[in-house]
Amino acid sequence: MGFFLYSKNGQLILAILAFAAVMAVLLLVARLADRAKGRRTVGVMVAVFAGPALLLLVLGQIYPAVRTLWMSVMDKRSEAFVGLDNYAYLWENPAGIIAIRNTLLWVVLVPLLSTAIGLVYAVLVDKSRLEKVAKSLLFLPMAISFVGAGIIWKFVYEYRGAAQDQIGLLNALITWLGFEPVRFLQDAPMNTVFLILVLVWIEAGFAMVVLSAAIKAVPNDIIEAARLDGVSGWQMFWRITVPSIRPSLVVVLTTISIATLKIFDITRTMTGAEFNTQVLANEMYEWSFTFGDNGIGSAMAVVIFLLVIPLVAYNVRQMTKNKAVRG
Amino acid sequence: MISSTMRRASAAAAGGAALALALTACAGDDLGGGGDGGGGGEADADCAAFEQYGTFDGETVSISSTISDQEADQLEESWADFIACTGITIEHNGTNEFESQIFVQVEGGNAPDLAIFPQPGLIQRMVEGDHLVPAGDAAMEQAGANYTEDWLTYGNIDGEQYGIPIMGSVKSFVWYSPSTFEENGYEVPETWDDMMALTDTIVADHGSDSVKPWCFGIESGGATGWPATDFLEDSVLREAGPDVYDQWVDHEIPFDDPQILASLQRVGDILQNPDYVNGGIGDPRSIAATAWADAGLQVLEDNCFMFRAASFFEAQMPEGTDVGPDGDIFAFYLPADSADEQPLLVAGDNVAAFNDNEATQAVAAYLASAEWANSRVSIGGVVSPNQGVDPANASSDVLRLTLELMQDDSAVVRFDGSDLMPSSVGAGTFWSEMTKWIDGQVDAEQALTAIEDSWPQG
């Protein structure tokens, strides 16, 4: 086993073998399930196809969630019960309050801005000649990791003193126009907004793609009827397009909110969470893994979890509604 | 290009010769990592040096560390003849995520045999979790013979020796351009006062909005702030002395003790003076947002004259930089108040064992030996605090200087304090408060008080 565990090629071969084995078992079970006849078929099918997923869900999501909840009321080595002390830290510590404040700012601004930009863009390029190219352009940042995006934008925001040559794109423009260079990443609270713009840059493409599809699904007869009634472009947008794609809008907004609550890579690469840019997820990571305090780290994870739940619930409800509309 | 070729050449000359001898003499058929030495005779005189570790039949020892890429290859090369002669296979696994990964591994019951810890604080946490075993007799014998008391302290937890320092760096360096110094007739300062006088001279000679005597940067992603903690530690070691330094690190005196405050203000005299910093980049606040190595590279542009950074700054140089006492860039010892004392701030890697298997202990003992240290140092890029290392083996002038300082008997040596403090301070508030202080959000006293308040209770 030594060879498999320690060498990279060995691990690769092992991974491929494991994958093949799992697939073989699944196919075999599926074939056996095929043989089940009559009423039992549905039950067997559910067990075969949903069973592994359920099992993984319990192992990978539910068990860790329960354990995190448990660890959040224990001390840092998860040995003694400390009650709600870990949660109290969040409220009593100035850094914790800044993290909560910033996280709220992220969760409000990112979904609104990226959805708004994505929507307007989708409407503007809809049925235009260069639609495909234009959409690809906005969608491209989706392909970049958050860390990569953070590094790219760090160069864009780079600051040098007024007497120096500017090496950051934005400050080069600003000084060229005759203004003083701006410390984009250093001056709170605007620095958080500049970090937020990076995620907007990434997520706007996602919003645009989903909303564009929704816009195309708006029935033509409604649009034609509106045209016959002589609506302006503005009215068409607000009275026809937006109400027709409302369920998709909600899904996009909530999906981006959920992604935003987890954001920590951008903060970490661009400011290291300094200059009052701390966010909950980054603080959770630091407490759990850098400082080795399972208690406070878990408490933060639980807070993020609680914040996500209503969003997920709403999101799921809208998705089922969407399905109901489409039949 | 010049320096890297030279480095490779000298490494090949020093290390290669020994390696070639060992390989042709005693390489078995495929004992893993032995390379293409081939040839192969029976056990030979060249393996004699390894006899004391015993011979093993196909045993494997796994080592986890932070060492990756080229450095990992060099590490594996350094023990090639050991594995060829003893029959132990060493599986080295280096990852950039070592600090968090090692806990996942250990608590998942999947601990490696040995780990190379960059921070003594991690060893402490491992010992608290009952995961490590104390260094064995053979390793202790080597450690006692090859390391000074000061160096062994860091791996010593509650009177028991767990970690043995095997590689190290010196942090008390100021990088400068020898050629620029010579053109201007500047001398390398020998005391702190000399250094400040030189600073003023540079301001008078060259001071402008873009050229300043000093440059500095503390931005380092999630670790932003650490270079400032090093500067403060160096200052405490010089101004308050090693005893106060120890008390401060162990929290026997409060973090915001007046002596520490005085040392921080001394650092502030340089870092917060707009006439002194930040060469080539901007005002003092720009230090907080500038990557530490980027700031240092301003020395090469003659935008600044001095840059305080550890010996490992050498690895950040662009290719083709001439590093040496007559070259583009070199380092001098960060002076103390008098030229007679040379307190040294260091950092380093400690090896510690998770079990007392014979093979594991043999590898640990070998890593603690002068043979291994010389083998590793000759390959290049690092130095070892092992007193048995011949400075002539160092692969560059800076590393040779580092080794000489490390082996100076009179030097007072102290380990990087932030690595010894509880990690919520050493990798948490100490970093973030230093950043706030440089950014001008808080003054020196407020920064130190905030760190003191964050020190974990009990």
PDB file of N, CA and C in Angstrom, chain A residues 66-99:
ATOM      1  N   VAL A  66     -24.178  18.659  12.924  1.00  0.00           N
ATOM      2  CA  VAL A  66     -24.480  18.367  14.328  1.00  0.00           C
ATOM      3  C   VAL A  66     -23.217  18.491  15.170  1.00  0.00           C
ATOM      4  N   ARG A  67     -22.105  17.983  14.624  1.00  0.00           N
ATOM      5  CA  ARG A  67     -20.852  18.024  15.371  1.00  0.00           C
ATOM      6  C   ARG A  67     -20.398  19.470  15.564  1.00  0.00           C
ATOM      7  N   THR A  68     -20.558  20.305  14.524  1.00  0.00           N
ATOM      8  CA  THR A  68     -20.177  21.709  14.640  1.00  0.00           C
ATOM      9  C   THR A  68     -21.005  22.392  15.726  1.00  0.00           C
ATOM     10  N   LEU A  69     -22.291  22.090  15.734  1.00  0.00           N
ATOM     11  CA  LEU A  69     -23.188  22.658  16.742  1.00  0.00           C
ATOM     12  C   LEU A  69     -22.691  22.278  18.137  1.00  0.00           C
ATOM     13  N   TRP A  70     -22.326  21.014  18.282  1.00  0.00           N
ATOM     14  CA  TRP A  70     -21.838  20.500  19.551  1.00  0.00           C
ATOM     15  C   TRP A  70     -20.525  21.189  19.931  1.00  0.00           C
ATOM     16  N   MET A  71     -19.603  21.289  18.950  1.00  0.00           N
ATOM     17  CA  MET A  71     -18.299  21.902  19.245  1.00  0.00           C
ATOM     18  C   MET A  71     -18.422  23.379  19.598  1.00  0.00           C
ATOM     19  N   SER A  72     -19.490  24.018  19.112  1.00  0.00           N
ATOM     20  CA  SER A  72     -19.605  25.454  19.341  1.00  0.00           C
ATOM     21  C   SER A  72     -19.966  25.773  20.792  1.00  0.00           C
ATOM     22  N   VAL A  73     -20.380  24.773  21.558  1.00  0.00           N
ATOM     23  CA  VAL A  73     -20.640  25.035  22.975  1.00  0.00           C
ATOM     24  C   VAL A  73     -19.577  24.374  23.864  1.00  0.00           C
ATOM     25  N   MET A  74     -18.465  23.931  23.200  1.00  0.00           N
ATOM     26  CA  MET A  74     -17.373  23.337  23.971  1.00  0.00           C
ATOM     27  C   MET A  74     -16.176  24.271  23.936  1.00  0.00           C
ATOM     28  N   ASP A  75     -15.158  23.970  24.736  1.00  0.00           N
ATOM     29  CA  ASP A  75     -13.968  24.831  24.740  1.00  0.00           C
ATOM     30  C   ASP A  75     -13.127  24.580  23.493  1.00  0.00           C
ATOM     31  N   LYS A  76     -11.945  25.203  23.459  1.00  0.00           N
ATOM     32  CA  LYS A  76     -11.218  25.196  22.191  1.00  0.00           C
ATOM     33  C   LYS A  76     -10.718  23.828  21.776  1.00  0.00           C
ATOM     34  N   ARG A  77     -10.543  22.919  22.748  1.00  0.00           N
ATOM     35  CA  ARG A  77     -10.124  21.571  22.365  1.00  0.00           C
ATOM     36  C   ARG A  77     -11.304  20.601  22.411  1.00  0.00           C
ATOM     37  N   SER A  78     -12.505  21.145  22.480  1.00  0.00           N
ATOM     38  CA  SER A  78     -13.729  20.354  22.509  1.00  0.00           C
ATOM     39  C   SER A  78     -13.729  19.352  23.662  1.00  0.00           C
ATOM     40  N   GLU A  79     -13.280  19.795  24.827  1.00  0.00           N
ATOM     41  CA  GLU A  79     -13.215  18.888  25.971  1.00  0.00           C
ATOM     42  C   GLU A  79     -14.194  19.256  27.082  1.00  0.00           C
ATOM     43  N   ALA A  80     -14.398  20.552  27.298  1.00  0.00           N
ATOM     44  CA  ALA A  80     -15.275  20.957  28.397  1.00  0.00           C
ATOM     45  C   ALA A  80     -16.411  21.812  27.869  1.00  0.00           C
ATOM     46  N   PHE A  81     -17.550  21.684  28.520  1.00  0.00           N
ATOM     47  CA  PHE A  81     -18.732  22.439  28.115  1.00  0.00           C
ATOM     48  C   PHE A  81     -18.591  23.889  28.584  1.00  0.00           C
ATOM     49  N   VAL A  82     -18.803  24.835  27.664  1.00  0.00           N
ATOM     50  CA  VAL A  82     -18.682  26.237  28.074  1.00  0.00           C
ATOM     51  C   VAL A  82     -19.960  27.027  27.795  1.00  0.00           C
ATOM     52  N   GLY A  83     -21.007  26.358  27.401  1.00  0.00           N
ATOM     53  CA  GLY A  83     -22.260  27.076  27.155  1.00  0.00           C
ATOM     54  C   GLY A  83     -22.152  28.015  25.969  1.00  0.00           C
ATOM     55  N   LEU A  84     -22.660  29.224  26.134  1.00  0.00           N
ATOM     56  CA  LEU A  84     -22.723  30.142  25.007  1.00  0.00           C
ATOM     57  C   LEU A  84     -21.551  31.125  24.978  1.00  0.00           C
ATOM     58  N   ASP A  85     -20.506  30.818  25.745  1.00  0.00           N
ATOM     59  CA  ASP A  85     -19.351  31.733  25.813  1.00  0.00           C
ATOM     60  C   ASP A  85     -18.782  32.060  24.443  1.00  0.00           C
ATOM     61  N   ASN A  86     -18.714  31.024  23.583  1.00  0.00           N
ATOM     62  CA  ASN A  86     -18.121  31.239  22.264  1.00  0.00           C
ATOM     63  C   ASN A  86     -18.944  32.225  21.440  1.00  0.00           C
ATOM     64  N   TYR A  87     -20.266  32.151  21.621  1.00  0.00           N
ATOM     65  CA  TYR A  87     -21.127  33.078  20.893  1.00  0.00           C
ATOM     66  C   TYR A  87     -20.982  34.483  21.460  1.00  0.00           C
ATOM     67  N   ALA A  88     -20.803  34.551  22.769  1.00  0.00           N
ATOM     68  CA  ALA A  88     -20.651  35.859  23.414  1.00  0.00           C
ATOM     69  C   ALA A  88     -19.447  36.593  22.834  1.00  0.00           C
ATOM     70  N   TYR A  89     -18.402  35.811  22.497  1.00  0.00           N
ATOM     71  CA  TYR A  89     -17.201  36.436  21.934  1.00  0.00           C
ATOM     72  C   TYR A  89     -17.550  37.309  20.731  1.00  0.00           C
ATOM     73  N   LEU A  90     -18.440  36.763  19.892  1.00  0.00           N
ATOM     74  CA  LEU A  90     -18.810  37.477  18.663  1.00  0.00           C
ATOM     75  C   LEU A  90     -19.350  38.867  18.961  1.00  0.00           C
ATOM     76  N   TRP A  91     -20.140  38.969  20.022  1.00  0.00           N
ATOM     77  CA  TRP A  91     -20.787  40.247  20.330  1.00  0.00           C
ATOM     78  C   TRP A  91     -19.914  41.156  21.163  1.00  0.00           C
ATOM     79  N   GLU A  92     -19.020  40.541  21.947  1.00  0.00           N
ATOM     80  CA  GLU A  92     -18.236  41.379  22.858  1.00  0.00           C
ATOM     81  C   GLU A  92     -16.974  41.892  22.202  1.00  0.00           C
ATOM     82  N   ASN A  93     -16.517  41.188  21.167  1.00  0.00           N
ATOM     83  CA  ASN A  93     -15.257  41.557  20.567  1.00  0.00           C
ATOM     84  C   ASN A  93     -15.468  42.515  19.405  1.00  0.00           C
ATOM     85  N   PRO A  94     -14.731  43.651  19.406  1.00  0.00           N
ATOM     86  CA  PRO A  94     -14.919  44.618  18.319  1.00  0.00           C
ATOM     87  C   PRO A  94     -14.675  44.001  16.942  1.00  0.00           C
ATOM     88  N   ALA A  95     -13.703  43.084  16.852  1.00  0.00           N
ATOM     89  CA  ALA A  95     -13.422  42.454  15.553  1.00  0.00           C
ATOM     90  C   ALA A  95     -14.614  41.642  15.081  1.00  0.00           C
ATOM     91  N   GLY A  96     -15.291  40.969  16.040  1.00  0.00           N
ATOM     92  CA  GLY A  96     -16.453  40.166  15.696  1.00  0.00           C
ATOM     93  C   GLY A  96     -17.577  41.029  15.147  1.00  0.00           C
ATOM     94  N   ILE A  97     -17.758  42.196  15.772  1.00  0.00           N
ATOM     95  CA  ILE A  97     -18.838  43.089  15.324  1.00  0.00           C
ATOM     96  C   ILE A  97     -18.543  43.639  13.930  1.00  0.00           C
ATOM     97  N   ILE A  98     -17.278  43.977  13.705  1.00  0.00           N
ATOM     98  CA  ILE A  98     -16.902  44.452  12.366  1.00  0.00           C
ATOM     99  C   ILE A  98     -17.173  43.357  11.331  1.00  0.00           C
ATOM    100  N   ALA A  99     -16.847  42.105  11.698  1.00  0.00           N
ATOM    101  CA  ALA A  99     -17.060  40.993  10.768  1.00  0.00           C
ATOM    102  C   ALA A  99     -18.540  40.847  10.441  1.00  0.00           C
TER     103      ALA A  99
END
